[in-house]
Amino acid sequence: MSDSPSPVSEETPVVENTTANETVASASEDLDAMEKPAEEQAKIETPDYETQIAALKDQLVRALADHDNFRKRKAKEFQELILTANERLLTDILPVLDDMERAMKAAKDVPTDDPKVQQFVQGFEFIYKKTIKILTEKGLKPMESVGKILDPNLHDALMQLDMPDKESNTIVDEHEKGYYLNDKVIRHAKVIVSKKPE
């Protein structure tokens, strides 16, 4: 029996070195392969900041324009609302004006020497004129119809009278006055028109 140690085989470490070298080489190749596409991908995916800035500026300009248009539209709608409210109120007042005109006409047709009645009629005329002045300042304007040709956009014909000396559809009398509010017709005039006899 011998006391000498057994010889160690040299083949085993060689196999281990070869495997480690192959692993390092393989990893190095994989790393190179990963770096190339990443560089190419970075070039492809790099955003064009100038284009983005231009697009954002365009969006901002459009948003500001939309806001300005919205503000103008709301202001116009508010003005129209005020005019519409005035229109309803004034349309409701028109029959009262008609009654005042009829009362003044009736008072003038009644002869009287009584100073109190004359003062009452003058006071009533003053109130009527003041009312008309205020309503005119608000945009109300009476329509002048007598002597004009019938316009269906402005007048409602109630009847026709045979009148050989007048052109057909000439307005000869006004039964109810028409009115404008800020150049918009709020009540058609009710009129009597002429026609040539047959």
JSON list of C-alpha atoms in Angstrom, two decimals:
[
{"chain": "A", "resi": 1, "resn": "MET", "atom": "CA", "xyz": [0.00, 0.00, 0.00]},
{"chain": "A", "resi": 2, "resn": "SER", "atom": "CA", "xyz": [1.30, 3.14, -0.87]},
{"chain": "A", "resi": 3, "resn": "ASP", "atom": "CA", "xyz": [0.87, 6.42, 0.87]},
{"chain": "A", "resi": 4, "resn": "SER", "atom": "CA", "xyz": [1.08, 8.60, -2.15]},
{"chain": "A", "resi": 5, "resn": "PRO", "atom": "CA", "xyz": [-1.88, 10.51, -3.26]},
{"chain": "A", "resi": 6, "resn": "SER", "atom": "CA", "xyz": [-3.70, 9.49, -6.37]},
{"chain": "A", "resi": 7, "resn": "PRO", "atom": "CA", "xyz": [-3.05, 11.52, -9.44]},
{"chain": "A", "resi": 8, "resn": "VAL", "atom": "CA", "xyz": [-5.69, 14.22, -10.27]},
{"chain": "A", "resi": 9, "resn": "SER", "atom": "CA", "xyz": [-7.15, 14.14, -13.66]},
{"chain": "A", "resi": 10, "resn": "GLU", "atom": "CA", "xyz": [-6.61, 17.32, -15.69]},
{"chain": "A", "resi": 11, "resn": "GLU", "atom": "CA", "xyz": [-9.54, 16.79, -18.00]},
{"chain": "A", "resi": 12, "resn": "THR", "atom": "CA", "xyz": [-12.20, 18.00, -15.61]},
{"chain": "A", "resi": 13, "resn": "PRO", "atom": "CA", "xyz": [-10.98, 21.60, -15.24]},
{"chain": "A", "resi": 14, "resn": "VAL", "atom": "CA", "xyz": [-10.60, 21.95, -19.00]},
{"chain": "A", "resi": 15, "resn": "VAL", "atom": "CA", "xyz": [-14.23, 21.09, -19.50]},
{"chain": "A", "resi": 16, "resn": "GLU", "atom": "CA", "xyz": [-15.25, 23.71, -16.91]},
{"chain": "A", "resi": 17, "resn": "ASN", "atom": "CA", "xyz": [-13.13, 26.44, -18.57]},
{"chain": "A", "resi": 18, "resn": "THR", "atom": "CA", "xyz": [-14.62, 25.73, -21.97]},
{"chain": "A", "resi": 19, "resn": "THR", "atom": "CA", "xyz": [-18.15, 26.01, -20.65]},
{"chain": "A", "resi": 20, "resn": "ALA", "atom": "CA", "xyz": [-17.45, 29.32, -18.88]},
{"chain": "A", "resi": 21, "resn": "ASN", "atom": "CA", "xyz": [-15.78, 30.76, -21.99]},
{"chain": "A", "resi": 22, "resn": "GLU", "atom": "CA", "xyz": [-18.73, 29.76, -24.14]},
{"chain": "A", "resi": 23, "resn": "THR", "atom": "CA", "xyz": [-21.18, 31.36, -21.69]},
{"chain": "A", "resi": 24, "resn": "VAL", "atom": "CA", "xyz": [-19.25, 34.66, -21.66]},
{"chain": "A", "resi": 25, "resn": "ALA", "atom": "CA", "xyz": [-18.98, 34.71, -25.45]},
{"chain": "A", "resi": 26, "resn": "SER", "atom": "CA", "xyz": [-22.68, 33.95, -25.85]},
{"chain": "A", "resi": 27, "resn": "ALA", "atom": "CA", "xyz": [-23.67, 36.67, -23.38]},
{"chain": "A", "resi": 28, "resn": "SER", "atom": "CA", "xyz": [-21.39, 39.16, -25.13]},
{"chain": "A", "resi": 29, "resn": "GLU", "atom": "CA", "xyz": [-23.04, 38.40, -28.48]},
{"chain": "A", "resi": 30, "resn": "ASP", "atom": "CA", "xyz": [-26.50, 38.74, -26.97]},
{"chain": "A", "resi": 31, "resn": "LEU", "atom": "CA", "xyz": [-25.54, 42.10, -25.43]},
{"chain": "A", "resi": 32, "resn": "ASP", "atom": "CA", "xyz": [-24.21, 43.37, -28.77]},
{"chain": "A", "resi": 33, "resn": "ALA", "atom": "CA", "xyz": [-27.40, 42.20, -30.49]},
{"chain": "A", "resi": 34, "resn": "MET", "atom": "CA", "xyz": [-29.54, 44.01, -27.90]},
{"chain": "A", "resi": 35, "resn": "GLU", "atom": "CA", "xyz": [-27.57, 47.27, -28.09]},
{"chain": "A", "resi": 36, "resn": "LYS", "atom": "CA", "xyz": [-27.88, 47.66, -31.87]},
{"chain": "A", "resi": 37, "resn": "PRO", "atom": "CA", "xyz": [-31.69, 47.52, -32.02]},
{"chain": "A", "resi": 38, "resn": "ALA", "atom": "CA", "xyz": [-31.95, 49.78, -28.95]},
{"chain": "A", "resi": 39, "resn": "GLU", "atom": "CA", "xyz": [-29.86, 52.45, -30.70]},
{"chain": "A", "resi": 40, "resn": "GLU", "atom": "CA", "xyz": [-31.85, 52.08, -33.89]},
{"chain": "A", "resi": 41, "resn": "GLN", "atom": "CA", "xyz": [-35.11, 52.09, -31.94]},
{"chain": "A", "resi": 42, "resn": "ALA", "atom": "CA", "xyz": [-34.03, 55.23, -30.06]},
{"chain": "A", "resi": 43, "resn": "LYS", "atom": "CA", "xyz": [-33.41, 56.96, -33.39]},
{"chain": "A", "resi": 44, "resn": "ILE", "atom": "CA", "xyz": [-36.83, 55.89, -34.68]},
{"chain": "A", "resi": 45, "resn": "GLU", "atom": "CA", "xyz": [-38.76, 56.73, -31.49]},
{"chain": "A", "resi": 46, "resn": "THR", "atom": "CA", "xyz": [-37.13, 60.10, -30.82]},
{"chain": "A", "resi": 47, "resn": "PRO", "atom": "CA", "xyz": [-40.09, 62.49, -30.93]},
{"chain": "A", "resi": 48, "resn": "ASP", "atom": "CA", "xyz": [-40.04, 65.55, -33.16]},
{"chain": "A", "resi": 49, "resn": "TYR", "atom": "CA", "xyz": [-40.54, 68.19, -30.49]},
{"chain": "A", "resi": 50, "resn": "GLU", "atom": "CA", "xyz": [-41.02, 71.03, -32.98]},
{"chain": "A", "resi": 51, "resn": "THR", "atom": "CA", "xyz": [-43.96, 69.22, -34.57]},
{"chain": "A", "resi": 52, "resn": "GLN", "atom": "CA", "xyz": [-45.47, 68.56, -31.15]},
{"chain": "A", "resi": 53, "resn": "ILE", "atom": "CA", "xyz": [-45.03, 72.20, -30.13]},
{"chain": "A", "resi": 54, "resn": "ALA", "atom": "CA", "xyz": [-46.66, 73.39, -33.36]},
{"chain": "A", "resi": 55, "resn": "ALA", "atom": "CA", "xyz": [-49.58, 70.99, -32.83]},
{"chain": "A", "resi": 56, "resn": "LEU", "atom": "CA", "xyz": [-50.05, 72.18, -29.25]},
{"chain": "A", "resi": 57, "resn": "LYS", "atom": "CA", "xyz": [-49.92, 75.83, -30.33]},
{"chain": "A", "resi": 58, "resn": "ASP", "atom": "CA", "xyz": [-52.56, 75.08, -32.97]},
{"chain": "A", "resi": 59, "resn": "GLN", "atom": "CA", "xyz": [-54.77, 73.42, -30.35]},
{"chain": "A", "resi": 60, "resn": "LEU", "atom": "CA", "xyz": [-54.34, 76.42, -28.04]},
{"chain": "A", "resi": 61, "resn": "VAL", "atom": "CA", "xyz": [-55.26, 78.90, -30.79]},
{"chain": "A", "resi": 62, "resn": "ARG", "atom": "CA", "xyz": [-58.35, 76.86, -31.67]},
{"chain": "A", "resi": 63, "resn": "ALA", "atom": "CA", "xyz": [-59.38, 76.61, -28.02]},
{"chain": "A", "resi": 64, "resn": "LEU", "atom": "CA", "xyz": [-59.01, 80.39, -27.58]},
{"chain": "A", "resi": 65, "resn": "ALA", "atom": "CA", "xyz": [-61.03, 81.03, -30.76]},
{"chain": "A", "resi": 66, "resn": "ASP", "atom": "CA", "xyz": [-63.75, 78.63, -29.58]},
{"chain": "A", "resi": 67, "resn": "HIS", "atom": "CA", "xyz": [-63.88, 80.40, -26.22]},
{"chain": "A", "resi": 68, "resn": "ASP", "atom": "CA", "xyz": [-64.11, 83.82, -27.88]},
{"chain": "A", "resi": 69, "resn": "ASN", "atom": "CA", "xyz": [-66.91, 82.61, -30.18]},
{"chain": "A", "resi": 70, "resn": "PHE", "atom": "CA", "xyz": [-68.73, 81.11, -27.20]},
{"chain": "A", "resi": 71, "resn": "ARG", "atom": "CA", "xyz": [-68.46, 84.38, -25.27]},
{"chain": "A", "resi": 72, "resn": "LYS", "atom": "CA", "xyz": [-69.78, 86.41, -28.24]},
{"chain": "A", "resi": 73, "resn": "ARG", "atom": "CA", "xyz": [-72.63, 83.96, -28.83]},
{"chain": "A", "resi": 74, "resn": "LYS", "atom": "CA", "xyz": [-73.69, 84.13, -25.18]},
{"chain": "A", "resi": 75, "resn": "ALA", "atom": "CA", "xyz": [-73.61, 87.94, -25.22]},
{"chain": "A", "resi": 76, "resn": "LYS", "atom": "CA", "xyz": [-75.77, 87.96, -28.37]},
{"chain": "A", "resi": 77, "resn": "GLU", "atom": "CA", "xyz": [-78.21, 85.46, -26.83]},
{"chain": "A", "resi": 78, "resn": "PHE", "atom": "CA", "xyz": [-78.47, 87.65, -23.73]},
{"chain": "A", "resi": 79, "resn": "GLN", "atom": "CA", "xyz": [-79.28, 90.72, -25.85]},
{"chain": "A", "resi": 80, "resn": "GLU", "atom": "CA", "xyz": [-81.88, 88.73, -27.79]},
{"chain": "A", "resi": 81, "resn": "LEU", "atom": "CA", "xyz": [-83.40, 87.56, -24.52]},
{"chain": "A", "resi": 82, "resn": "ILE", "atom": "CA", "xyz": [-83.77, 91.15, -23.36]},
{"chain": "A", "resi": 83, "resn": "LEU", "atom": "CA", "xyz": [-85.32, 92.16, -26.69]},
{"chain": "A", "resi": 84, "resn": "THR", "atom": "CA", "xyz": [-87.68, 89.19, -26.60]},
{"chain": "A", "resi": 85, "resn": "ALA", "atom": "CA", "xyz": [-88.78, 90.06, -23.08]},
{"chain": "A", "resi": 86, "resn": "ASN", "atom": "CA", "xyz": [-89.40, 93.66, -24.20]},
{"chain": "A", "resi": 87, "resn": "GLU", "atom": "CA", "xyz": [-91.28, 92.40, -27.23]},
{"chain": "A", "resi": 88, "resn": "ARG", "atom": "CA", "xyz": [-93.72, 90.39, -25.11]},
{"chain": "A", "resi": 89, "resn": "LEU", "atom": "CA", "xyz": [-94.29, 93.30, -22.76]},
{"chain": "A", "resi": 90, "resn": "LEU", "atom": "CA", "xyz": [-94.81, 95.81, -25.56]},
{"chain": "A", "resi": 91, "resn": "THR", "atom": "CA", "xyz": [-97.11, 93.44, -27.46]},
{"chain": "A", "resi": 92, "resn": "ASP", "atom": "CA", "xyz": [-99.27, 93.22, -24.34]},
{"chain": "A", "resi": 93, "resn": "ILE", "atom": "CA", "xyz": [-99.34, 97.04, -24.04]},
{"chain": "A", "resi": 94, "resn": "LEU", "atom": "CA", "xyz": [-100.44, 97.65, -27.65]},
{"chain": "A", "resi": 95, "resn": "PRO", "atom": "CA", "xyz": [-104.18, 97.05, -27.01]},
{"chain": "A", "resi": 96, "resn": "VAL", "atom": "CA", "xyz": [-104.01, 99.65, -24.22]},
{"chain": "A", "resi": 97, "resn": "LEU", "atom": "CA", "xyz": [-102.53, 102.15, -26.70]},
{"chain": "A", "resi": 98, "resn": "ASP", "atom": "CA", "xyz": [-105.35, 101.32, -29.13]},
{"chain": "A", "resi": 99, "resn": "ASP", "atom": "CA", "xyz": [-107.92, 102.03, -26.41]},
{"chain": "A", "resi": 100, "resn": "MET", "atom": "CA", "xyz": [-106.22, 105.34, -25.54]},
{"chain": "A", "resi": 101, "resn": "GLU", "atom": "CA", "xyz": [-106.33, 106.41, -29.20]},
{"chain": "A", "resi": 102, "resn": "ARG", "atom": "CA", "xyz": [-110.02, 105.49, -29.48]},
{"chain": "A", "resi": 103, "resn": "ALA", "atom": "CA", "xyz": [-110.79, 107.42, -26.28]},
{"chain": "A", "resi": 104, "resn": "MET", "atom": "CA", "xyz": [-108.99, 110.54, -27.56]},
{"chain": "A", "resi": 105, "resn": "LYS", "atom": "CA", "xyz": [-110.79, 110.32, -30.89]},
{"chain": "A", "resi": 106, "resn": "ALA", "atom": "CA", "xyz": [-114.16, 109.94, -29.15]},
{"chain": "A", "resi": 107, "resn": "ALA", "atom": "CA", "xyz": [-113.41, 112.87, -26.83]},
{"chain": "A", "resi": 108, "resn": "LYS", "atom": "CA", "xyz": [-112.59, 115.13, -29.79]},
{"chain": "A", "resi": 109, "resn": "ASP", "atom": "CA", "xyz": [-115.82, 114.18, -31.52]},
{"chain": "A", "resi": 110, "resn": "VAL", "atom": "CA", "xyz": [-117.91, 115.31, -28.53]},
{"chain": "A", "resi": 111, "resn": "PRO", "atom": "CA", "xyz": [-118.36, 119.10, -28.51]},
{"chain": "A", "resi": 112, "resn": "THR", "atom": "CA", "xyz": [-118.24, 120.60, -25.04]},
{"chain": "A", "resi": 113, "resn": "ASP", "atom": "CA", "xyz": [-117.66, 123.99, -23.52]},
{"chain": "A", "resi": 114, "resn": "ASP", "atom": "CA", "xyz": [-117.05, 122.61, -20.05]},
{"chain": "A", "resi": 115, "resn": "PRO", "atom": "CA", "xyz": [-113.47, 123.60, -19.08]},
{"chain": "A", "resi": 116, "resn": "LYS", "atom": "CA", "xyz": [-113.11, 120.59, -16.78]},
{"chain": "A", "resi": 117, "resn": "VAL", "atom": "CA", "xyz": [-113.85, 118.17, -19.62]},
{"chain": "A", "resi": 118, "resn": "GLN", "atom": "CA", "xyz": [-111.39, 120.03, -21.88]},
{"chain": "A", "resi": 119, "resn": "GLN", "atom": "CA", "xyz": [-108.71, 119.85, -19.17]},
{"chain": "A", "resi": 120, "resn": "PHE", "atom": "CA", "xyz": [-109.38, 116.15, -18.73]},
{"chain": "A", "resi": 121, "resn": "VAL", "atom": "CA", "xyz": [-109.00, 115.55, -22.49]},
{"chain": "A", "resi": 122, "resn": "GLN", "atom": "CA", "xyz": [-105.78, 117.60, -22.57]},
{"chain": "A", "resi": 123, "resn": "GLY", "atom": "CA", "xyz": [-104.40, 115.67, -19.58]},
{"chain": "A", "resi": 124, "resn": "PHE", "atom": "CA", "xyz": [-105.31, 112.38, -21.23]},
{"chain": "A", "resi": 125, "resn": "GLU", "atom": "CA", "xyz": [-103.55, 113.46, -24.47]},
{"chain": "A", "resi": 126, "resn": "PHE", "atom": "CA", "xyz": [-100.49, 114.44, -22.43]},
{"chain": "A", "resi": 127, "resn": "ILE", "atom": "CA", "xyz": [-100.39, 110.99, -20.78]},
{"chain": "A", "resi": 128, "resn": "TYR", "atom": "CA", "xyz": [-100.77, 109.31, -24.20]},
{"chain": "A", "resi": 129, "resn": "LYS", "atom": "CA", "xyz": [-97.95, 111.36, -25.75]},
{"chain": "A", "resi": 130, "resn": "LYS", "atom": "CA", "xyz": [-95.67, 110.67, -22.79]},
{"chain": "A", "resi": 131, "resn": "THR", "atom": "CA", "xyz": [-96.40, 106.94, -23.04]},
{"chain": "A", "resi": 132, "resn": "ILE", "atom": "CA", "xyz": [-95.67, 106.96, -26.79]},
{"chain": "A", "resi": 133, "resn": "LYS", "atom": "CA", "xyz": [-92.40, 108.86, -26.17]},
{"chain": "A", "resi": 134, "resn": "ILE", "atom": "CA", "xyz": [-91.21, 106.28, -23.62]},
{"chain": "A", "resi": 135, "resn": "LEU", "atom": "CA", "xyz": [-92.16, 103.36, -25.84]},
{"chain": "A", "resi": 136, "resn": "THR", "atom": "CA", "xyz": [-90.45, 105.00, -28.84]},
{"chain": "A", "resi": 137, "resn": "GLU", "atom": "CA", "xyz": [-87.25, 105.27, -26.79]},
{"chain": "A", "resi": 138, "resn": "LYS", "atom": "CA", "xyz": [-87.51, 101.51, -26.18]},
{"chain": "A", "resi": 139, "resn": "GLY", "atom": "CA", "xyz": [-87.64, 100.88, -29.94]},
{"chain": "A", "resi": 140, "resn": "LEU", "atom": "CA", "xyz": [-91.39, 100.82, -30.62]},
{"chain": "A", "resi": 141, "resn": "LYS", "atom": "CA", "xyz": [-92.40, 102.53, -33.86]},
{"chain": "A", "resi": 142, "resn": "PRO", "atom": "CA", "xyz": [-95.89, 102.75, -35.41]},
{"chain": "A", "resi": 143, "resn": "MET", "atom": "CA", "xyz": [-96.34, 101.58, -38.97]},
{"chain": "A", "resi": 144, "resn": "GLU", "atom": "CA", "xyz": [-97.53, 104.08, -41.59]},
{"chain": "A", "resi": 145, "resn": "SER", "atom": "CA", "xyz": [-99.93, 102.18, -43.83]},
{"chain": "A", "resi": 146, "resn": "VAL", "atom": "CA", "xyz": [-102.63, 104.41, -45.35]},
{"chain": "A", "resi": 147, "resn": "GLY", "atom": "CA", "xyz": [-101.94, 105.18, -49.02]},
{"chain": "A", "resi": 148, "resn": "LYS", "atom": "CA", "xyz": [-99.41, 102.37, -49.44]},
{"chain": "A", "resi": 149, "resn": "ILE", "atom": "CA", "xyz": [-99.76, 99.13, -51.37]},
{"chain": "A", "resi": 150, "resn": "LEU", "atom": "CA", "xyz": [-100.73, 96.06, -49.32]},
{"chain": "A", "resi": 151, "resn": "ASP", "atom": "CA", "xyz": [-97.70, 94.07, -48.17]},
{"chain": "A", "resi": 152, "resn": "PRO", "atom": "CA", "xyz": [-98.61, 90.68, -46.66]},
{"chain": "A", "resi": 153, "resn": "ASN", "atom": "CA", "xyz": [-95.44, 90.83, -44.54]},
{"chain": "A", "resi": 154, "resn": "LEU", "atom": "CA", "xyz": [-96.73, 93.99, -42.85]},
{"chain": "A", "resi": 155, "resn": "HIS", "atom": "CA", "xyz": [-100.49, 94.13, -43.29]},
{"chain": "A", "resi": 156, "resn": "ASP", "atom": "CA", "xyz": [-103.56, 91.96, -42.76]},
{"chain": "A", "resi": 157, "resn": "ALA", "atom": "CA", "xyz": [-106.37, 92.90, -45.17]},
{"chain": "A", "resi": 158, "resn": "LEU", "atom": "CA", "xyz": [-109.75, 92.79, -43.44]},
{"chain": "A", "resi": 159, "resn": "MET", "atom": "CA", "xyz": [-111.87, 93.78, -46.43]},
{"chain": "A", "resi": 160, "resn": "GLN", "atom": "CA", "xyz": [-111.82, 95.27, -49.91]},
{"chain": "A", "resi": 161, "resn": "LEU", "atom": "CA", "xyz": [-113.79, 98.29, -51.08]},
{"chain": "A", "resi": 162, "resn": "ASP", "atom": "CA", "xyz": [-114.68, 99.05, -54.69]},
{"chain": "A", "resi": 163, "resn": "MET", "atom": "CA", "xyz": [-112.81, 102.24, -55.55]},
{"chain": "A", "resi": 164, "resn": "PRO", "atom": "CA", "xyz": [-112.41, 103.08, -59.25]},
{"chain": "A", "resi": 165, "resn": "ASP", "atom": "CA", "xyz": [-110.07, 106.00, -58.58]},
{"chain": "A", "resi": 166, "resn": "LYS", "atom": "CA", "xyz": [-107.54, 103.93, -56.56]},
{"chain": "A", "resi": 167, "resn": "GLU", "atom": "CA", "xyz": [-105.09, 101.29, -57.67]},
{"chain": "A", "resi": 168, "resn": "SER", "atom": "CA", "xyz": [-106.01, 97.78, -56.51]},
{"chain": "A", "resi": 169, "resn": "ASN", "atom": "CA", "xyz": [-104.65, 96.75, -53.10]},
{"chain": "A", "resi": 170, "resn": "THR", "atom": "CA", "xyz": [-104.03, 100.33, -51.99]},
{"chain": "A", "resi": 171, "resn": "ILE", "atom": "CA", "xyz": [-104.62, 100.75, -48.27]},
{"chain": "A", "resi": 172, "resn": "VAL", "atom": "CA", "xyz": [-107.47, 103.21, -47.77]},
{"chain": "A", "resi": 173, "resn": "ASP", "atom": "CA", "xyz": [-108.10, 102.83, -44.04]},
{"chain": "A", "resi": 174, "resn": "GLU", "atom": "CA", "xyz": [-106.43, 101.36, -41.01]},
{"chain": "A", "resi": 175, "resn": "HIS", "atom": "CA", "xyz": [-108.59, 99.45, -38.54]},
{"chain": "A", "resi": 176, "resn": "GLU", "atom": "CA", "xyz": [-105.70, 98.62, -36.18]},
{"chain": "A", "resi": 177, "resn": "LYS", "atom": "CA", "xyz": [-102.25, 100.15, -36.27]},
{"chain": "A", "resi": 178, "resn": "GLY", "atom": "CA", "xyz": [-99.21, 97.95, -36.89]},
{"chain": "A", "resi": 179, "resn": "TYR", "atom": "CA", "xyz": [-95.98, 98.33, -34.95]},
{"chain": "A", "resi": 180, "resn": "TYR", "atom": "CA", "xyz": [-92.26, 97.67, -35.29]},
{"chain": "A", "resi": 181, "resn": "LEU", "atom": "CA", "xyz": [-89.88, 96.94, -32.44]},
{"chain": "A", "resi": 182, "resn": "ASN", "atom": "CA", "xyz": [-86.30, 97.70, -33.47]},
{"chain": "A", "resi": 183, "resn": "ASP", "atom": "CA", "xyz": [-87.28, 97.28, -37.16]},
{"chain": "A", "resi": 184, "resn": "LYS", "atom": "CA", "xyz": [-88.97, 93.93, -36.50]},
{"chain": "A", "resi": 185, "resn": "VAL", "atom": "CA", "xyz": [-92.72, 93.67, -37.06]},
{"chain": "A", "resi": 186, "resn": "ILE", "atom": "CA", "xyz": [-94.40, 92.81, -33.76]},
{"chain": "A", "resi": 187, "resn": "ARG", "atom": "CA", "xyz": [-97.96, 93.43, -34.94]},
{"chain": "A", "resi": 188, "resn": "HIS", "atom": "CA", "xyz": [-99.35, 93.55, -38.45]},
{"chain": "A", "resi": 189, "resn": "ALA", "atom": "CA", "xyz": [-101.59, 96.46, -39.35]},
{"chain": "A", "resi": 190, "resn": "LYS", "atom": "CA", "xyz": [-105.20, 95.47, -39.94]},
{"chain": "A", "resi": 191, "resn": "VAL", "atom": "CA", "xyz": [-106.27, 97.41, -43.01]},
{"chain": "A", "resi": 192, "resn": "ILE", "atom": "CA", "xyz": [-108.98, 97.97, -45.59]},
{"chain": "A", "resi": 193, "resn": "VAL", "atom": "CA", "xyz": [-107.80, 97.95, -49.20]},
{"chain": "A", "resi": 194, "resn": "SER", "atom": "CA", "xyz": [-109.20, 99.18, -52.49]},
{"chain": "A", "resi": 195, "resn": "LYS", "atom": "CA", "xyz": [-110.08, 97.14, -55.53]},
{"chain": "A", "resi": 196, "resn": "LYS", "atom": "CA", "xyz": [-111.12, 98.09, -59.03]},
{"chain": "A", "resi": 197, "resn": "PRO", "atom": "CA", "xyz": [-114.79, 97.35, -59.70]},
{"chain": "A", "resi": 198, "resn": "GLU", "atom": "CA", "xyz": [-115.45, 94.59, -62.20]}
]
